[in-house]
Tab-separated table of C-alpha atoms in Angstrom:
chain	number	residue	atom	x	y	z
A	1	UNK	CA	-112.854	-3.151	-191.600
A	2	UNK	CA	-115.177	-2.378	-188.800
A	3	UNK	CA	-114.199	-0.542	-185.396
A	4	UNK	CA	-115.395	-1.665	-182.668
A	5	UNK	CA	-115.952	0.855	-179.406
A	6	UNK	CA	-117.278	0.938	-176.147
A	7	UNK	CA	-121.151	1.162	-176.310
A	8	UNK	CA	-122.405	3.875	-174.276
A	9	UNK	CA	-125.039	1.022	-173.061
A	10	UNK	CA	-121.704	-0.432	-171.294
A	11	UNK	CA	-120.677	2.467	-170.156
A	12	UNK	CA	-123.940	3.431	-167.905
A	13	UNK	CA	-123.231	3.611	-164.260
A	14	UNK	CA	-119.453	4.359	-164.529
A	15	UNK	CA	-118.861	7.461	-162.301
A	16	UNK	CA	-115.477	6.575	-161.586
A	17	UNK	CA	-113.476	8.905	-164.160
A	18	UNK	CA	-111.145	7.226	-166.645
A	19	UNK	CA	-108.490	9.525	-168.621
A	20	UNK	CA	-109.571	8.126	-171.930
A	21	UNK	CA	-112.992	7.413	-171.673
A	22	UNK	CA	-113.859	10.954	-169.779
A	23	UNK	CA	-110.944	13.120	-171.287
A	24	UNK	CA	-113.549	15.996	-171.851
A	25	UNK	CA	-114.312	16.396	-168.227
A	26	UNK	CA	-110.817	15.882	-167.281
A	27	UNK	CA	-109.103	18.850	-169.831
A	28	UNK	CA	-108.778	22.088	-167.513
A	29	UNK	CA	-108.613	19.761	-163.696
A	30	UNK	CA	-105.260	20.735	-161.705
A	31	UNK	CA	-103.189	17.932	-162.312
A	32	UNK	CA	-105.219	16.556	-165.105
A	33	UNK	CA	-102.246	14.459	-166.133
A	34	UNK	CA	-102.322	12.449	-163.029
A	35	UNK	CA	-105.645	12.032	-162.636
A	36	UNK	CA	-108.517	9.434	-164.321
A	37	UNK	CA	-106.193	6.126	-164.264
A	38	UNK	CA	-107.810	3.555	-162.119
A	39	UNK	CA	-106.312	0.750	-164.725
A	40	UNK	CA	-103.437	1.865	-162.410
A	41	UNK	CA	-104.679	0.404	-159.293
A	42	UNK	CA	-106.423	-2.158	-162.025
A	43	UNK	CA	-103.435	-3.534	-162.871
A	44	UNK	CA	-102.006	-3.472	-159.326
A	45	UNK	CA	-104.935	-5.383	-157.881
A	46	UNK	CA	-104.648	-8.263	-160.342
A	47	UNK	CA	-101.823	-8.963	-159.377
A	48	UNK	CA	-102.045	-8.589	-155.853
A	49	UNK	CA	-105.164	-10.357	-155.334
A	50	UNK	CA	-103.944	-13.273	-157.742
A	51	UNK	CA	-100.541	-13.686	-155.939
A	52	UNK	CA	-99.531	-16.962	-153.886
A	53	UNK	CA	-98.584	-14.309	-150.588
A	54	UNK	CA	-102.538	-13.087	-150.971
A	55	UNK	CA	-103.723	-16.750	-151.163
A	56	UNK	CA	-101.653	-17.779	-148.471
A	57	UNK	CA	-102.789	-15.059	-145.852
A	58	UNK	CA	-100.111	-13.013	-145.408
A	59	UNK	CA	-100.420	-10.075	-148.035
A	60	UNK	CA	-103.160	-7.764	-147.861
A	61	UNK	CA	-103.500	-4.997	-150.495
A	62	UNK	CA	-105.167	-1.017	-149.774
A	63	UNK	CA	-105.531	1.540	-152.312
A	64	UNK	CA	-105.163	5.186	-151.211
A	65	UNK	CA	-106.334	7.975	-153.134
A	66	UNK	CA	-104.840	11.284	-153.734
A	67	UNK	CA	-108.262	12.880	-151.989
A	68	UNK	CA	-107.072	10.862	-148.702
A	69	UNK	CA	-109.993	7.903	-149.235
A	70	UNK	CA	-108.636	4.346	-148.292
A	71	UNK	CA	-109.668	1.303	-150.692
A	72	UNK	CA	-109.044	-1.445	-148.310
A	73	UNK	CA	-109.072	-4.961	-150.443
A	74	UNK	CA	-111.177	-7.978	-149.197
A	75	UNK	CA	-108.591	-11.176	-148.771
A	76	UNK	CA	-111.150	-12.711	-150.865
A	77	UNK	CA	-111.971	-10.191	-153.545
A	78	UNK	CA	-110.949	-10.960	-157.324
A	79	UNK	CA	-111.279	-8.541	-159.123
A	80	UNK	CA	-112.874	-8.312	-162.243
A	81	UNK	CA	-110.836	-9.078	-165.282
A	82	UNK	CA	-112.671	-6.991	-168.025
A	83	UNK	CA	-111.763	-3.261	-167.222
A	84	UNK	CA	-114.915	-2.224	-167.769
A	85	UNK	CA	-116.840	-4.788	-165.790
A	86	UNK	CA	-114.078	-3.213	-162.479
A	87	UNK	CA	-114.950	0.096	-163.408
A	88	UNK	CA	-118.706	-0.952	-162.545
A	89	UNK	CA	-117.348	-2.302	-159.316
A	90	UNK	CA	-115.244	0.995	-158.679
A	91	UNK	CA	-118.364	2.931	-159.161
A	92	UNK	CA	-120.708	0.752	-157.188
A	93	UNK	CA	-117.749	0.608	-154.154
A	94	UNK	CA	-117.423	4.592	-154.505
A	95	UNK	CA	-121.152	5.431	-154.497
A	96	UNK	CA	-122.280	3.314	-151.837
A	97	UNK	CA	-118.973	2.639	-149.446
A	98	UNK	CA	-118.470	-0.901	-149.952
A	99	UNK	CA	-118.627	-3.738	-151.864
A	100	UNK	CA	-120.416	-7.170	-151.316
A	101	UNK	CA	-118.706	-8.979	-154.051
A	102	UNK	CA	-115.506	-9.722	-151.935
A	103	UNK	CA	-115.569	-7.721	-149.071
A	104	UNK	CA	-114.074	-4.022	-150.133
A	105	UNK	CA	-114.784	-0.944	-148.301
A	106	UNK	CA	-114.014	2.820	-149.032
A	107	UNK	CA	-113.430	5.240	-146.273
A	108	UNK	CA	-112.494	8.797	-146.628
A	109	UNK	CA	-110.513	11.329	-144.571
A	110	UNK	CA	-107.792	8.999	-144.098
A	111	UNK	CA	-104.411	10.663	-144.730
A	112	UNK	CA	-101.601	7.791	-145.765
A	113	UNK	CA	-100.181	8.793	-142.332
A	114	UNK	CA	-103.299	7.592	-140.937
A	115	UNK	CA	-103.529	4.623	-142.710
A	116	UNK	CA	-99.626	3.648	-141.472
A	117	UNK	CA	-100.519	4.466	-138.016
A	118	UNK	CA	-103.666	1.893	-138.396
A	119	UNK	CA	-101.585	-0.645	-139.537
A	120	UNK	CA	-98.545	-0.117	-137.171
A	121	UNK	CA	-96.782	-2.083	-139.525
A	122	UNK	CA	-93.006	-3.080	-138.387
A	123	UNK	CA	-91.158	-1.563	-141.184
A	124	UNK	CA	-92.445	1.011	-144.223
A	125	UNK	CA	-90.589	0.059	-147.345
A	126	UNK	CA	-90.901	2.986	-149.974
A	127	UNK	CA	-90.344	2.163	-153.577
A	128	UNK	CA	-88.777	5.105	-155.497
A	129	UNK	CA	-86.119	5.535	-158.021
A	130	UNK	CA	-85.017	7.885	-155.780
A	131	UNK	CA	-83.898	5.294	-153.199
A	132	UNK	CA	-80.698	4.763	-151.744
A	133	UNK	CA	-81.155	0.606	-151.169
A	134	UNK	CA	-80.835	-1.238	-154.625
A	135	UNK	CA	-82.237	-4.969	-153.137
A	136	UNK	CA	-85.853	-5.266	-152.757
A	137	UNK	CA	-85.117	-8.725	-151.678
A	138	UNK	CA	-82.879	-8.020	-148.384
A	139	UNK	CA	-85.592	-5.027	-147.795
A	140	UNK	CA	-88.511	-7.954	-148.001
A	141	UNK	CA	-86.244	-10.761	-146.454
A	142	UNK	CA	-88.447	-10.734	-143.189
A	143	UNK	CA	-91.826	-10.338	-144.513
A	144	UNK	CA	-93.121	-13.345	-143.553
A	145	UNK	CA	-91.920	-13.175	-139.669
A	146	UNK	CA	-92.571	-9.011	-139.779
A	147	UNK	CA	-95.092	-6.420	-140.522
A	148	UNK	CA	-94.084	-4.448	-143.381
A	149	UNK	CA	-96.235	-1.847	-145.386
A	150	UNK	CA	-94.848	-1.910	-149.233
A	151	UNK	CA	-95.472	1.177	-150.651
A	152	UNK	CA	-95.763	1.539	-154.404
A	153	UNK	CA	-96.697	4.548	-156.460
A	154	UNK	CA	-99.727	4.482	-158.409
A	155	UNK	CA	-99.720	7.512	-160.652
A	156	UNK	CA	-98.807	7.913	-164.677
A	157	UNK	CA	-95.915	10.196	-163.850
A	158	UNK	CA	-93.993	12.785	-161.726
A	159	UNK	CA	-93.080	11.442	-157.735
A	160	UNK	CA	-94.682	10.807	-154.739
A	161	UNK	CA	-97.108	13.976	-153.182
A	162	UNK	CA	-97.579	12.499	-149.681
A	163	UNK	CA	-95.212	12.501	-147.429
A	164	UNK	CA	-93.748	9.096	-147.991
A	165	UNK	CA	-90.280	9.635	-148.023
A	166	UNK	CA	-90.820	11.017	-144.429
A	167	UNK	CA	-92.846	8.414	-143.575
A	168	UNK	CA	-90.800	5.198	-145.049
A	169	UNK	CA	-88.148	3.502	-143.185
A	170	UNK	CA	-86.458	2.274	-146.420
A	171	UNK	CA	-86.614	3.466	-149.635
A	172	UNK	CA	-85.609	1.252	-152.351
A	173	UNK	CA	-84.741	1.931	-155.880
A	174	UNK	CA	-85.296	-0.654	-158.526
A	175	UNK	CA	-83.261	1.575	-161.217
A	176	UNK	CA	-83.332	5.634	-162.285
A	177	UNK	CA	-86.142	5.428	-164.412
A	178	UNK	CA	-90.206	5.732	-163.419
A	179	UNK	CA	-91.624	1.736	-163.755
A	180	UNK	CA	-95.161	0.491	-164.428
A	181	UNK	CA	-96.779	-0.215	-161.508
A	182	UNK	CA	-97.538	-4.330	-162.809
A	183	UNK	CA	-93.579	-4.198	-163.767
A	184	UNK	CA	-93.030	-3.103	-159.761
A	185	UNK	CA	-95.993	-4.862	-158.320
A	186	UNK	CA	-94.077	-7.564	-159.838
A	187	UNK	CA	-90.894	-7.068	-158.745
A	188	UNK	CA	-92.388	-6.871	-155.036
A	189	UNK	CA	-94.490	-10.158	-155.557
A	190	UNK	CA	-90.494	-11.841	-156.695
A	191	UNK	CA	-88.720	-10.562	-153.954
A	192	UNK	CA	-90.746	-11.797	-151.300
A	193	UNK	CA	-89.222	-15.039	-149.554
């Protein structure tokens, strides 16, 4: 049989580091474990951007980092299917601040406080299994009439760094064990009325 791997060819312009693809620059980083998984926020945006709340105006999706730099999502971005093809886009948005293909811009220095205080949102609903609510959907009920900021964790283990348990108004559990981040993006996407 013959295996079949990423070409480096494909691979050219890709400066956005991936835990598989660039484990040799990643062995020896602090927190090397949590770091190189943008098929995290991959994931998350597919689902996001595909959902019926996106397409009907009323859910719009950001991305922060752990070095405080705010993805904020286009309503009309899609993006790309093939990993590879959004890692292109991740590196193009990352090396130049924005990009054209659906209107997504990076800014840095923005702590998540920041970003919360930007969106004054009505209500910050945490997602942890450390929460004390168990029903996402009487946490969402009112997301349609109120401003809520949803906040799901995007790393491949441990808890929450920032200071979102300070910063959350809720904090709901959907069960004691850590969840994918499609399983809870999900979840959130079901719950809302």
């Amino acid at each position: 049989p013959r295996v079949c791997s990423v070409g480096d060819e494909q691979l050219r312009g890709i400066i956005v580091l991936d835990s598989y693809i660039h484990r040799h620059i990643l062995e020896g980083l602090e927190g090397a474990s949590r770091r190189g998984r943008p098929d995290i926020a991959h994931s998350f945006l597919l689902l996001a951007q595909g959902s019926r709340p996106r397409q009907e105006g009323w859910l719009k999706a950001y991305v922060h980092t752990r070095a405080d730099e705010v993805i904020a999502v286009g309503q009309d971005h899609q993006p790309e299917q093939n990993y590879v093809a959004f890692l292109k886009d991740m590196s193009e948005l990352v090396s130049g601040g924005s990009l054209a293909k659906g209107g997504m811009a990076i800014r840095e220095g923005v702590s998540l406080e920041d970003l919360l205080e930007e969106l004054s949102p009505d209500q910050v609903v945490a997602l942890s299994p450390h929460g004390r609510c168990k029903d996402l959907r009487r946490a969402l009920i009112h997301a349609k009439e109120r401003h809520l900021a949803v906040l799901i964790g995007g790393f491949p283990e441990g808890d929450f760094r920032s200071p979102v348990y300070d910063l959350a108004d809720v904090v709901v559990s959907l069960g004691d064990e850590l969840l994918t981040v499609p399983d809870v993006t999900a979840q959130v996407l079901d719950s809302l009325p």
